[in-house]
mmCIF file of C-alpha atoms in Angstrom:
data_model
loop_
_atom_site.group_PDB
_atom_site.id
_atom_site.type_symbol
_atom_site.label_atom_id
_atom_site.label_comp_id
_atom_site.label_asym_id
_atom_site.label_seq_id
_atom_site.Cartn_x
_atom_site.Cartn_y
_atom_site.Cartn_z
ATOM 1 C CA MET A 138 3.899 0.458 -36.424
ATOM 2 C CA LEU A 139 6.626 -1.160 -33.289
ATOM 3 C CA TRP A 140 9.740 0.102 -33.404
ATOM 4 C CA GLY A 141 12.748 -1.170 -32.367
ATOM 5 C CA ARG A 142 16.931 -2.055 -32.379
ATOM 6 C CA ALA A 143 17.452 -5.086 -34.975
ATOM 7 C CA VAL A 144 21.431 -5.942 -36.390
ATOM 8 C CA VAL A 145 21.752 -8.198 -39.609
ATOM 9 C CA ALA A 146 24.785 -10.363 -39.889
ATOM 10 C CA HIS A 147 27.086 -8.954 -42.738
ATOM 11 C CA PRO A 148 28.724 -11.591 -45.721
ATOM 12 C CA SER A 149 31.203 -9.017 -45.984
ATOM 13 C CA GLY A 150 32.195 -8.112 -41.922
ATOM 14 C CA ALA A 151 34.422 -9.278 -39.875
ATOM 15 C CA HIS A 152 31.769 -9.493 -37.386
ATOM 16 C CA GLY A 153 28.239 -11.367 -37.434
ATOM 17 C CA TRP A 154 26.914 -7.966 -36.863
ATOM 18 C CA ALA A 155 27.531 -4.465 -39.941
ATOM 19 C CA GLY A 156 25.578 -2.479 -36.994
ATOM 20 C CA THR A 157 22.378 -1.391 -35.675
ATOM 21 C CA GLY A 158 19.599 0.116 -37.005
ATOM 22 C CA ARG A 159 15.677 1.461 -37.074
ATOM 23 C CA VAL A 160 13.438 -1.361 -38.213
ATOM 24 C CA PRO A 161 9.604 -1.951 -38.297
ATOM 25 C CA CYS A 162 9.643 -4.473 -35.224
ATOM 26 C CA PRO A 163 5.968 -5.587 -34.575
ATOM 27 C CA ALA A 164 7.039 -7.639 -31.770
ATOM 28 C CA LEU A 165 3.391 -9.776 -32.202
ATOM 29 C CA ARG A 166 2.100 -11.308 -35.422
ATOM 30 C CA PRO A 167 -1.981 -10.425 -34.280
ATOM 31 C CA GLY A 168 -3.078 -13.211 -32.568
ATOM 32 C CA PRO A 169 -7.172 -14.806 -32.960
ATOM 33 C CA GLU A 170 -9.042 -12.263 -30.814
ATOM 34 C CA PRO A 171 -10.007 -9.191 -33.231
ATOM 35 C CA GLY A 172 -7.331 -6.561 -32.407
ATOM 36 C CA GLY A 173 -5.597 -7.775 -30.755
ATOM 37 C CA HIS A 174 -2.377 -9.930 -29.893
ATOM 38 C CA ALA A 175 -1.406 -13.231 -29.606
ATOM 39 C CA ALA A 176 -0.619 -13.533 -25.497
ATOM 40 C CA ARG A 177 3.095 -13.411 -24.687
ATOM 41 C CA GLY A 178 4.483 -16.488 -22.602
ATOM 42 C CA GLY A 179 5.042 -16.112 -19.279
ATOM 43 C CA PRO A 180 8.268 -15.064 -17.530
ATOM 44 C CA VAL A 181 11.105 -18.091 -16.995
ATOM 45 C CA GLY A 182 14.445 -18.040 -15.508
ATOM 46 C CA GLY A 183 15.221 -13.555 -17.156
ATOM 47 C CA MET A 184 13.707 -15.754 -20.503
ATOM 48 C CA LEU A 185 10.446 -16.172 -22.584
ATOM 49 C CA VAL A 186 8.660 -19.097 -23.786
ATOM 50 C CA GLY A 187 7.579 -17.568 -27.477
ATOM 51 C CA THR A 188 4.038 -17.866 -28.907
ATOM 52 C CA MET A 189 4.763 -19.451 -32.360
ATOM 53 C CA GLY A 190 3.311 -17.026 -34.886
ATOM 54 C CA ASP A 191 4.172 -14.029 -32.789
ATOM 55 C CA VAL A 192 7.428 -12.238 -35.426
ATOM 56 C CA PHE A 193 10.033 -9.476 -35.025
ATOM 57 C CA ALA A 194 11.362 -7.484 -36.992
ATOM 58 C CA GLU A 195 9.440 -8.307 -40.511
ATOM 59 C CA ARG A 196 12.708 -11.128 -40.464
ATOM 60 C CA TYR A 197 12.215 -13.597 -37.927
ATOM 61 C CA GLU A 198 8.758 -16.069 -36.915
ATOM 62 C CA LEU A 199 8.709 -18.016 -34.310
ATOM 63 C CA VAL A 200 8.261 -21.729 -35.389
ATOM 64 C CA ASP A 201 7.411 -24.048 -32.460
ATOM 65 C CA ALA A 202 9.976 -25.160 -29.040
ATOM 66 C CA LEU A 203 13.106 -26.862 -29.567
ATOM 67 C CA ALA A 204 14.317 -27.130 -25.700
ATOM 68 C CA GLY A 205 11.471 -25.647 -22.874
ATOM 69 C CA PRO A 206 11.667 -24.058 -19.264
ATOM 70 C CA PRO A 207 14.766 -23.498 -17.492
ATOM 71 C CA THR A 208 15.869 -21.614 -20.658
ATOM 72 C CA PRO A 209 13.777 -21.698 -23.366
ATOM 73 C CA LEU A 210 14.918 -22.064 -27.583
ATOM 74 C CA ASN A 211 13.227 -22.042 -30.317
ATOM 75 C CA ARG A 212 13.205 -22.443 -33.967
ATOM 76 C CA VAL A 213 12.801 -19.378 -36.309
ATOM 77 C CA TRP A 214 12.663 -19.236 -39.569
ATOM 78 C CA ASP A 215 14.073 -15.916 -41.223
ATOM 79 C CA ALA A 216 11.930 -14.931 -44.009
ATOM 80 C CA ARG A 217 14.655 -13.001 -45.810
ATOM 81 C CA ASP A 218 17.888 -15.901 -46.285
ATOM 82 C CA ARG A 219 14.653 -18.594 -46.415
ATOM 83 C CA VAL A 220 16.401 -20.871 -44.066
ATOM 84 C CA TYR A 221 15.732 -21.712 -40.360
ATOM 85 C CA ARG A 222 17.813 -20.486 -37.156
ATOM 86 C CA VAL A 223 17.739 -21.374 -33.366
ATOM 87 C CA GLY A 224 16.445 -17.516 -30.928
ATOM 88 C CA ARG A 225 15.909 -17.635 -27.588
ATOM 89 C CA LEU A 226 13.354 -15.032 -25.988
ATOM 90 C CA ILE A 227 15.292 -12.480 -23.156
ATOM 91 C CA GLU A 228 12.479 -10.693 -21.243
ATOM 92 C CA ASP A 229 14.619 -7.194 -19.024
ATOM 93 C CA ALA A 230 17.438 -7.006 -21.942
ATOM 94 C CA PRO A 231 19.540 -4.522 -21.093
ATOM 95 C CA GLU A 232 19.688 -1.483 -24.277
ATOM 96 C CA ASP A 233 22.559 -2.610 -25.173
ATOM 97 C CA LEU A 234 22.250 -5.850 -25.938
ATOM 98 C CA ALA A 235 22.711 -5.264 -29.020
ATOM 99 C CA GLU A 236 26.335 -3.734 -29.471
ATOM 100 C CA LEU A 237 27.723 -6.518 -27.068
ATOM 101 C CA LEU A 238 26.625 -8.715 -29.648
ATOM 102 C CA GLY A 239 28.161 -7.294 -32.100
ATOM 103 C CA ARG A 240 31.612 -7.189 -30.470
ATOM 104 C CA ILE A 241 31.453 -11.508 -30.736
ATOM 105 C CA PRO A 242 34.256 -11.739 -33.781
ATOM 106 C CA ARG A 243 32.302 -13.898 -36.298
ATOM 107 C CA THR A 244 34.753 -16.903 -36.885
ATOM 108 C CA GLY A 245 34.480 -17.008 -32.775
ATOM 109 C CA ALA A 246 35.716 -20.588 -31.998
ATOM 110 C CA HIS A 247 32.876 -22.649 -30.554
ATOM 111 C CA LEU A 248 30.461 -19.820 -30.208
ATOM 112 C CA THR A 249 27.283 -19.359 -32.394
ATOM 113 C CA VAL A 250 27.684 -16.485 -32.970
ATOM 114 C CA PRO A 251 24.279 -14.031 -33.091
ATOM 115 C CA VAL A 252 23.210 -13.516 -36.397
ATOM 116 C CA GLY A 253 20.482 -11.123 -36.036
ATOM 117 C CA CYS A 254 18.928 -8.995 -33.095
ATOM 118 C CA CYS A 255 15.203 -7.320 -32.429
ATOM 119 C CA THR A 256 14.189 -5.634 -29.156
ATOM 120 C CA ASP A 257 11.179 -3.586 -28.224
ATOM 121 C CA HIS A 258 9.877 -2.747 -25.019
ATOM 122 C CA GLY A 259 12.551 -4.548 -23.569
ATOM 123 C CA THR A 260 11.758 -7.909 -25.159
ATOM 124 C CA ALA A 261 15.034 -9.421 -26.709
ATOM 125 C CA LEU A 262 15.112 -12.183 -29.853
ATOM 126 C CA VAL A 263 18.663 -13.047 -30.389
ATOM 127 C CA VAL A 264 19.074 -15.340 -33.465
ATOM 128 C CA GLY A 265 21.835 -18.344 -33.785
ATOM 129 C CA PRO A 266 22.608 -20.142 -36.755
ATOM 130 C CA LEU A 267 20.367 -24.163 -35.818
ATOM 131 C CA VAL A 268 23.508 -26.416 -35.440
ATOM 132 C CA PRO A 269 22.533 -30.141 -36.012
ATOM 133 C CA GLY A 270 22.611 -32.175 -32.804
ATOM 134 C CA GLN A 271 21.783 -32.173 -29.015
ATOM 135 C CA LEU A 272 22.081 -29.389 -25.594
ATOM 136 C CA LEU A 273 24.947 -31.244 -23.198
ATOM 137 C CA ALA A 274 21.862 -31.889 -21.727
ATOM 138 C CA ASP A 275 20.184 -33.528 -23.220
ATOM 139 C CA ARG A 276 23.390 -36.025 -22.985
ATOM 140 C CA MET A 277 23.172 -36.114 -19.226
ATOM 141 C CA ALA A 278 19.932 -36.505 -19.041
ATOM 142 C CA ASP A 279 19.883 -40.250 -18.197
ATOM 143 C CA HIS A 280 22.376 -39.606 -15.104
ATOM 144 C CA GLU A 281 25.368 -41.220 -16.678
ATOM 145 C CA PRO A 282 29.067 -39.519 -16.728
ATOM 146 C CA ILE A 283 31.515 -38.881 -19.791
ATOM 147 C CA ASP A 284 34.721 -40.487 -19.909
ATOM 148 C CA VAL A 285 37.878 -38.275 -19.203
ATOM 149 C CA ASP A 286 39.679 -38.199 -21.593
ATOM 150 C CA ASN A 287 36.125 -36.115 -23.968
ATOM 151 C CA ALA A 288 34.841 -34.650 -21.044
ATOM 152 C CA LEU A 289 38.230 -32.800 -20.835
ATOM 153 C CA GLU A 290 38.004 -31.511 -24.545
ATOM 154 C CA ILE A 291 34.732 -30.812 -23.470
ATOM 155 C CA THR A 292 35.776 -28.401 -21.526
ATOM 156 C CA ASP A 293 39.147 -26.948 -23.389
ATOM 157 C CA GLN A 294 36.479 -26.304 -26.067
ATOM 158 C CA VAL A 295 33.556 -24.199 -23.887
ATOM 159 C CA LEU A 296 37.215 -22.019 -22.759
ATOM 160 C CA ALA A 297 38.372 -21.922 -25.664
ATOM 161 C CA ALA A 298 34.890 -20.175 -26.364
ATOM 162 C CA LEU A 299 34.315 -18.123 -23.660
ATOM 163 C CA GLY A 300 37.933 -16.702 -24.700
ATOM 164 C CA VAL A 301 36.908 -15.440 -27.784
ATOM 165 C CA LEU A 302 33.690 -13.054 -24.994
ATOM 166 C CA HIS A 303 36.724 -12.142 -22.475
ATOM 167 C CA GLY A 304 39.097 -11.094 -25.192
ATOM 168 C CA VAL A 305 36.085 -8.113 -25.799
ATOM 169 C CA GLY A 306 35.007 -7.578 -22.955
ATOM 170 C CA LEU A 307 32.109 -9.947 -22.284
ATOM 171 C CA VAL A 308 31.183 -11.991 -19.778
ATOM 172 C CA HIS A 309 28.751 -14.465 -20.328
ATOM 173 C CA ARG A 310 26.785 -15.056 -17.019
ATOM 174 C CA ALA A 311 24.977 -17.879 -17.623
ATOM 175 C CA LEU A 312 26.961 -21.120 -18.646
ATOM 176 C CA SER A 313 25.108 -24.377 -18.041
ATOM 177 C CA ASP A 314 24.884 -27.829 -19.820
ATOM 178 C CA ARG A 315 21.508 -25.866 -21.793
ATOM 179 C CA VAL A 316 23.060 -24.150 -23.825
ATOM 180 C CA VAL A 317 26.829 -26.270 -24.584
ATOM 181 C CA VAL A 318 25.668 -27.058 -27.567
ATOM 182 C CA LEU A 319 27.563 -30.465 -28.583
ATOM 183 C CA ARG A 320 26.983 -30.761 -33.027
ATOM 184 C CA ALA A 321 25.980 -34.168 -34.622
ATOM 185 C CA GLY A 322 29.298 -36.236 -35.150
ATOM 186 C CA ARG A 323 32.016 -39.302 -34.029
ATOM 187 C CA ARG A 324 33.745 -35.930 -31.225
ATOM 188 C CA PRO A 325 33.229 -33.759 -29.370
ATOM 189 C CA HIS A 326 32.410 -31.019 -31.214
ATOM 190 C CA VAL A 327 31.335 -28.077 -28.433
ATOM 191 C CA LEU A 328 29.249 -24.739 -29.536
ATOM 192 C CA LEU A 329 28.122 -22.391 -26.566
ATOM 193 C CA GLY A 330 25.735 -20.872 -27.461
ATOM 194 C CA GLY A 331 22.848 -18.578 -24.878
ATOM 195 C CA LEU A 332 25.013 -15.237 -25.568
ATOM 196 C CA GLY A 333 21.933 -13.494 -24.774
ATOM 197 C CA GLY A 334 22.089 -12.473 -21.587
ATOM 198 C CA VAL A 335 26.063 -11.423 -22.396
ATOM 199 C CA ALA A 336 27.372 -8.206 -19.587
ATOM 200 C CA GLU A 337 29.957 -5.857 -19.686
ATOM 201 C CA ALA A 338 33.467 -7.390 -17.535
ATOM 202 C CA ALA A 339 34.017 -5.065 -15.251
ATOM 203 C CA ALA A 340 36.734 -2.782 -15.554
ATOM 204 C CA PRO A 341 40.017 -3.854 -13.139
ATOM 205 C CA GLY A 342 39.895 -2.157 -9.712
ATOM 206 C CA SER A 343 36.530 -0.816 -10.149
ATOM 207 C CA ALA A 344 34.890 0.040 -7.694
ATOM 208 C CA ARG A 345 31.941 -3.638 -7.334
ATOM 209 C CA GLY A 346 29.107 -2.555 -5.611
ATOM 210 C CA VAL A 347 26.079 -4.661 -5.824
ATOM 211 C CA GLY A 348 23.631 -5.496 -8.600
ATOM 212 C CA PRO A 349 20.762 -8.036 -10.109
ATOM 213 C CA VAL A 350 22.231 -11.925 -9.291
ATOM 214 C CA VAL A 351 21.839 -13.187 -12.588
ATOM 215 C CA GLY A 352 23.163 -16.974 -13.610
ATOM 216 C CA VAL A 353 21.706 -20.680 -13.240
ATOM 217 C CA PRO A 354 21.425 -21.562 -9.779
ATOM 218 C CA GLY A 355 24.218 -25.056 -9.493
ATOM 219 C CA TYR A 356 26.777 -23.052 -11.782
ATOM 220 C CA MET A 357 26.676 -19.422 -9.726
ATOM 221 C CA SER A 358 30.013 -18.109 -8.132
ATOM 222 C CA LEU A 359 30.101 -17.264 -4.450
ATOM 223 C CA GLU A 360 30.392 -13.999 -5.791
ATOM 224 C CA ALA A 361 27.764 -13.676 -8.993
ATOM 225 C CA PHE A 362 24.790 -15.272 -6.627
ATOM 226 C CA SER A 363 25.557 -12.101 -4.621
ATOM 227 C CA GLY A 364 25.549 -9.483 -6.748
ATOM 228 C CA ALA A 365 28.880 -8.546 -7.811
ATOM 229 C CA ALA A 366 30.106 -7.027 -11.308
ATOM 230 C CA PRO A 367 30.147 -9.405 -14.102
ATOM 231 C CA GLU A 368 34.718 -11.248 -14.458
ATOM 232 C CA PRO A 369 35.646 -12.922 -16.281
ATOM 233 C CA VAL A 370 36.056 -15.523 -13.362
ATOM 234 C CA GLN A 371 32.828 -15.736 -13.132
ATOM 235 C CA ASP A 372 32.820 -17.686 -15.993
ATOM 236 C CA LEU A 373 35.497 -20.115 -15.018
ATOM 237 C CA TYR A 374 33.863 -21.210 -11.599
ATOM 238 C CA SER A 375 31.260 -21.825 -14.005
ATOM 239 C CA VAL A 376 33.079 -24.371 -16.090
ATOM 240 C CA GLY A 377 34.314 -25.483 -12.924
ATOM 241 C CA ALA A 378 30.602 -27.432 -11.797
ATOM 242 C CA LEU A 379 29.988 -28.394 -14.995
ATOM 243 C CA LEU A 380 33.044 -30.222 -15.617
ATOM 244 C CA VAL A 381 31.947 -31.555 -11.738
ATOM 245 C CA GLN A 382 28.314 -32.640 -13.621
ATOM 246 C CA MET A 383 29.916 -34.574 -17.200
ATOM 247 C CA LEU A 384 32.267 -36.729 -14.764
ATOM 248 C CA THR A 385 29.717 -37.544 -11.780
ATOM 249 C CA GLY A 386 26.394 -37.919 -14.072
ATOM 250 C CA ARG A 387 24.675 -35.081 -11.606
ATOM 251 C CA ARG A 388 23.421 -31.879 -12.087
ATOM 252 C CA PRO A 389 25.139 -29.030 -9.520
ATOM 253 C CA SER A 390 22.817 -29.299 -6.825
ATOM 254 C CA ALA A 391 21.379 -25.369 -6.208
ATOM 255 C CA GLY A 392 22.009 -25.140 -2.832
ATOM 256 C CA ALA A 393 25.344 -26.133 -3.153
ATOM 257 C CA VAL A 394 26.673 -22.593 -2.948
ATOM 258 C CA ALA A 395 24.847 -22.119 0.580
ATOM 259 C CA ARG A 396 27.472 -24.982 1.338
ATOM 260 C CA GLY A 397 30.546 -23.159 -0.246
ATOM 261 C CA GLY A 398 30.307 -24.116 -3.989
ATOM 262 C CA ALA A 399 31.662 -27.136 -6.052
ATOM 263 C CA GLU A 400 33.095 -30.264 -4.526
ATOM 264 C CA VAL A 401 36.207 -31.510 -6.225
ATOM 265 C CA PRO A 402 34.390 -35.537 -6.668
ATOM 266 C CA ALA A 403 36.243 -37.267 -4.266
ATOM 267 C CA ARG A 404 37.641 -40.458 -6.481
ATOM 268 C CA HIS A 405 39.658 -37.172 -8.754
ATOM 269 C CA ARG A 406 40.750 -35.590 -5.097
ATOM 270 C CA GLY A 407 45.130 -35.699 -4.813
ATOM 271 C CA THR A 408 44.724 -36.132 -9.325
ATOM 272 C CA PRO A 409 46.335 -33.761 -11.771
ATOM 273 C CA VAL A 410 42.471 -33.350 -12.768
ATOM 274 C CA GLY A 411 40.987 -32.861 -9.156
ATOM 275 C CA ASP A 412 44.117 -29.972 -8.475
ATOM 276 C CA PHE A 413 42.804 -27.895 -12.340
ATOM 277 C CA LEU A 414 39.297 -28.658 -11.287
ATOM 278 C CA SER A 415 39.796 -27.286 -7.655
ATOM 279 C CA HIS A 416 41.514 -24.744 -9.406
ATOM 280 C CA LEU A 417 38.271 -23.664 -10.710
ATOM 281 C CA LEU A 418 36.254 -23.360 -8.141
ATOM 282 C CA ALA A 419 38.893 -21.932 -5.501
ATOM 283 C CA THR A 420 37.261 -18.073 -4.095
ATOM 284 C CA ALA A 421 37.645 -16.076 -6.528
ATOM 285 C CA ALA A 422 40.926 -14.181 -5.050
ATOM 286 C CA SER A 423 42.776 -18.179 -6.379
ATOM 287 C CA ARG A 424 40.973 -18.485 -8.770
ATOM 288 C CA THR A 425 42.467 -19.681 -12.427
ATOM 289 C CA PRO A 426 43.293 -15.898 -13.520
ATOM 290 C CA SER A 427 41.920 -16.366 -17.542
ATOM 291 C CA ALA A 428 40.392 -18.366 -19.223
ATOM 292 C CA SER A 429 43.548 -19.059 -21.563
ATOM 293 C CA ALA A 430 45.015 -20.243 -18.729
ATOM 294 C CA ALA A 431 42.582 -23.015 -17.733
ATOM 295 C CA ARG A 432 42.566 -24.031 -20.942
ATOM 296 C CA ALA A 433 47.149 -23.756 -20.638
ATOM 297 C CA GLU A 434 46.504 -25.466 -17.327
ATOM 298 C CA LEU A 435 44.473 -27.960 -18.853
ATOM 299 C CA ALA A 436 46.783 -28.880 -22.005
ATOM 300 C CA ALA A 437 49.370 -29.575 -19.013
ATOM 301 C CA VAL A 438 46.732 -32.036 -17.053
ATOM 302 C CA ARG A 439 46.110 -33.907 -20.651
ATOM 303 C CA ALA A 440 49.450 -34.321 -21.405
ATOM 304 C CA ALA A 441 49.846 -36.079 -17.523
ATOM 305 C CA LEU A 442 47.617 -37.953 -18.155
ATOM 306 C CA ASN A 443 48.513 -39.544 -21.464
ATOM 307 C CA ALA A 444 52.169 -40.073 -19.977
ATOM 308 C CA GLN A 445 50.807 -42.196 -17.403
ATOM 309 C CA GLU A 446 50.008 -44.384 -19.993
ATOM 310 C CA GLY A 447 52.715 -44.626 -21.196
ATOM 311 C CA PRO A 448 54.024 -45.351 -25.284
ATOM 312 C CA ALA A 449 50.547 -46.702 -25.703
ATOM 313 C CA GLY A 450 48.702 -43.704 -24.840
ATOM 314 C CA ARG A 451 44.969 -42.342 -24.652
ATOM 315 C CA PHE A 452 42.211 -43.374 -26.433
ATOM 316 C CA ALA A 453 39.101 -41.040 -26.242
ATOM 317 C CA ALA A 454 35.728 -43.846 -25.026
ATOM 318 C CA PRO A 455 33.653 -42.864 -28.785
ATOM 319 C CA PHE A 456 31.476 -40.545 -28.160
ATOM 320 C CA VAL A 457 28.330 -40.809 -31.014
ATOM 321 C CA VAL A 458 26.327 -37.223 -30.942
ATOM 322 C CA GLU A 459 23.016 -38.098 -32.716
ATOM 323 C CA ASP A 460 21.091 -34.809 -33.806
ATOM 324 C CA LEU A 461 17.817 -34.914 -31.831
ATOM 325 C CA THR A 462 16.352 -31.725 -33.658
ATOM 326 C CA PRO A 463 12.477 -32.071 -34.061
ATOM 327 C CA ASP A 464 10.997 -33.239 -36.593
ATOM 328 C CA LEU A 465 8.992 -29.431 -38.253
ATOM 329 C CA PRO A 466 5.369 -28.544 -37.697
ATOM 330 C CA PRO A 467 3.049 -30.091 -39.779
ATOM 331 C CA ASP A 468 2.133 -26.284 -41.374
ATOM 332 C CA TRP A 469 6.475 -25.861 -42.554
ATOM 333 C CA GLY A 470 8.934 -27.510 -44.882
ATOM 334 C CA VAL A 471 12.509 -27.544 -45.152
ATOM 335 C CA GLY A 472 11.179 -24.469 -47.828
ATOM 336 C CA GLY A 473 9.793 -22.441 -45.045
ATOM 337 C CA PRO A 474 5.393 -22.095 -44.342
ATOM 338 C CA LEU A 475 3.082 -24.118 -46.880
ATOM 339 C CA PRO A 476 1.625 -22.001 -49.052
ATOM 340 C CA ALA A 477 -1.576 -21.256 -46.844
ATOM 341 C CA ARG A 478 -3.820 -21.743 -50.033
ATOM 342 C CA VAL A 479 -2.637 -26.158 -50.491
ATOM 343 C CA SER A 480 -5.816 -28.462 -48.210
ATOM 344 C CA GLU A 481 -4.588 -30.832 -45.959
ATOM 345 C CA HIS A 482 -4.714 -33.453 -47.659
ATOM 346 C CA MET A 483 -2.898 -32.624 -50.251
ATOM 347 C CA VAL A 484 0.178 -31.640 -47.248
ATOM 348 C CA ARG A 485 -0.885 -35.122 -46.181
ATOM 349 C CA VAL A 486 -0.604 -36.170 -50.651
ATOM 350 C CA ILE A 487 2.119 -34.262 -50.269
ATOM 351 C CA ARG A 488 4.209 -36.002 -46.881
ATOM 352 C CA ASP A 489 3.038 -39.650 -47.708
ATOM 353 C CA PRO A 490 2.994 -40.387 -50.583
ATOM 354 C CA GLU A 491 0.810 -43.705 -52.781
ATOM 355 C CA PRO A 492 2.709 -46.413 -52.745
ATOM 356 C CA ALA A 493 4.832 -47.104 -56.235
ATOM 357 C CA GLY A 494 3.633 -49.634 -58.397
ATOM 358 C CA ASP A 495 -0.188 -51.399 -58.389
ATOM 359 C CA VAL A 496 -0.834 -50.933 -55.361
ATOM 360 C CA PRO A 497 -4.878 -50.155 -54.680
ATOM 361 C CA ALA A 498 -5.591 -47.280 -52.508
ATOM 362 C CA VAL A 499 -7.645 -47.156 -49.338
ATOM 363 C CA THR A 500 -9.601 -45.489 -47.832
ATOM 364 C CA SER A 501 -9.992 -45.653 -42.836
ATOM 365 C CA SER A 502 -12.380 -47.583 -43.058
ATOM 366 C CA GLY A 503 -9.742 -49.905 -44.981
ATOM 367 C CA GLU A 504 -12.221 -50.523 -48.275
ATOM 368 C CA PRO A 505 -10.196 -49.930 -51.993
ATOM 369 C CA ALA A 506 -11.066 -46.282 -53.018
ATOM 370 C CA VAL A 507 -12.522 -45.131 -55.633
ATOM 371 C CA VAL A 508 -9.489 -43.398 -57.331
ATOM 372 C CA GLY A 509 -6.251 -44.300 -56.203
ATOM 373 C CA GLY A 510 -3.343 -45.230 -57.475
ATOM 374 C CA ARG A 511 -2.213 -45.959 -61.221
ATOM 375 C CA ARG A 512 -4.770 -48.534 -61.557
ATOM 376 C CA GLY A 513 -7.385 -45.635 -60.352
ATOM 377 C CA ARG A 514 -5.693 -43.395 -62.549
ATOM 378 C CA ARG A 515 -6.511 -45.755 -65.435
ATOM 379 C CA ALA A 516 -9.865 -46.502 -64.601
ATOM 380 C CA LEU A 517 -10.690 -42.579 -64.715
ATOM 381 C CA LEU A 518 -8.646 -42.057 -67.535
ATOM 382 C CA VAL A 519 -10.987 -44.597 -69.432
ATOM 383 C CA VAL A 520 -14.680 -43.814 -67.586
ATOM 384 C CA LEU A 521 -13.320 -39.968 -68.738
ATOM 385 C CA ALA A 522 -12.738 -41.435 -72.590
ATOM 386 C CA CYS A 523 -16.301 -43.757 -72.813
ATOM 387 C CA ALA A 524 -17.843 -40.380 -71.555
ATOM 388 C CA LEU A 525 -16.621 -38.567 -74.657
ATOM 389 C CA VAL A 526 -16.996 -40.657 -77.308
ATOM 390 C CA ALA A 527 -21.102 -41.225 -76.027
ATOM 391 C CA ALA A 528 -21.278 -37.746 -75.990
ATOM 392 C CA VAL A 529 -19.888 -36.895 -79.668
ATOM 393 C CA VAL A 530 -22.691 -40.111 -81.177
ATOM 394 C CA VAL A 531 -25.063 -38.492 -79.405
ATOM 395 C CA GLY A 532 -24.684 -35.548 -80.207
ATOM 396 C CA ALA A 533 -23.781 -36.435 -83.744
ATOM 397 C CA ARG A 534 -27.502 -38.515 -83.754
ATOM 398 C CA LEU A 535 -29.419 -35.437 -83.145
ATOM 399 C CA LEU A 536 -27.755 -33.109 -85.824
ATOM 400 C CA LEU A 537 -29.081 -35.812 -88.706
#
């Protein structure tokens, strides 16, 4: 039996975590080979592509993949609470990851606050709520820009989420379009995920040593790319790169950092939006100092844009977010795993019920089935009744 550190939600706590404890943590369910384990997926940018069926903490089972590399995302079945959640497998997770995540307020604005974490031999499964909607990366897949008003609204909500993290001394470090979740609806509603890479913010005035490079190429500031200690202003650069992507429809180039970083789009230079962007994309010493300061500046930018439109004001373009959550695998239902004793035929019948009315069932070859629909059932009952009567008559004659 393997052991690991697990933290679970506490319904009455102020935070999404009640604390840490030592609980049985079989990191992998035994695989098809006798005495072996199912193979783990390979490392992808610090994250792992999990093997479906792996079970963590005797509670969380990997169901299917919701997103692939470079930031794999899995649907997870929570056997204790009997709900589906979302999970990320983190390779080489720090030993204090659970404690760091435990700082995040359960009511953190615009955050997918984790509800559980299990670590084993450096691999961690971070579990959060499964939100109906889509990733910002899905929204940007066709490379179409988002209008200014909705892009600024999304930016403001991301900054609000970062303000909560920075307020408890954490740095996100992995901000990109693949960790920004858009809840299904008719307006932008952001939930920031990807919290498995959070780190303790360096103390002000502390020596800035060189450490491992953590982040997403294209969204990383120059100092983060150089291995500087984690600081909140590094996340603010990532916000600027994300806003450039929304305004242009183009994902940031991984090589932009070697050319001095992301640039303000030409059409926005010299405008309030362009000035706001330039402050986020500046060097660390000149960058907007905090998420709250960035939100204050953004509010002034939006007020200036509204003033330019006159008394009529501005109206954001429609922003409909569809739920792109894939269907459940064949052996899973809304209430969790389907019973193993249920045959594949019964699963098909349950999911594809017979058509209403007296429509006869047909076989795969197109021929009418012997028994199917209401007529088939009635015919079967008539045959059984006739057989019973015949048996009674024969038995009576033998007695006579």
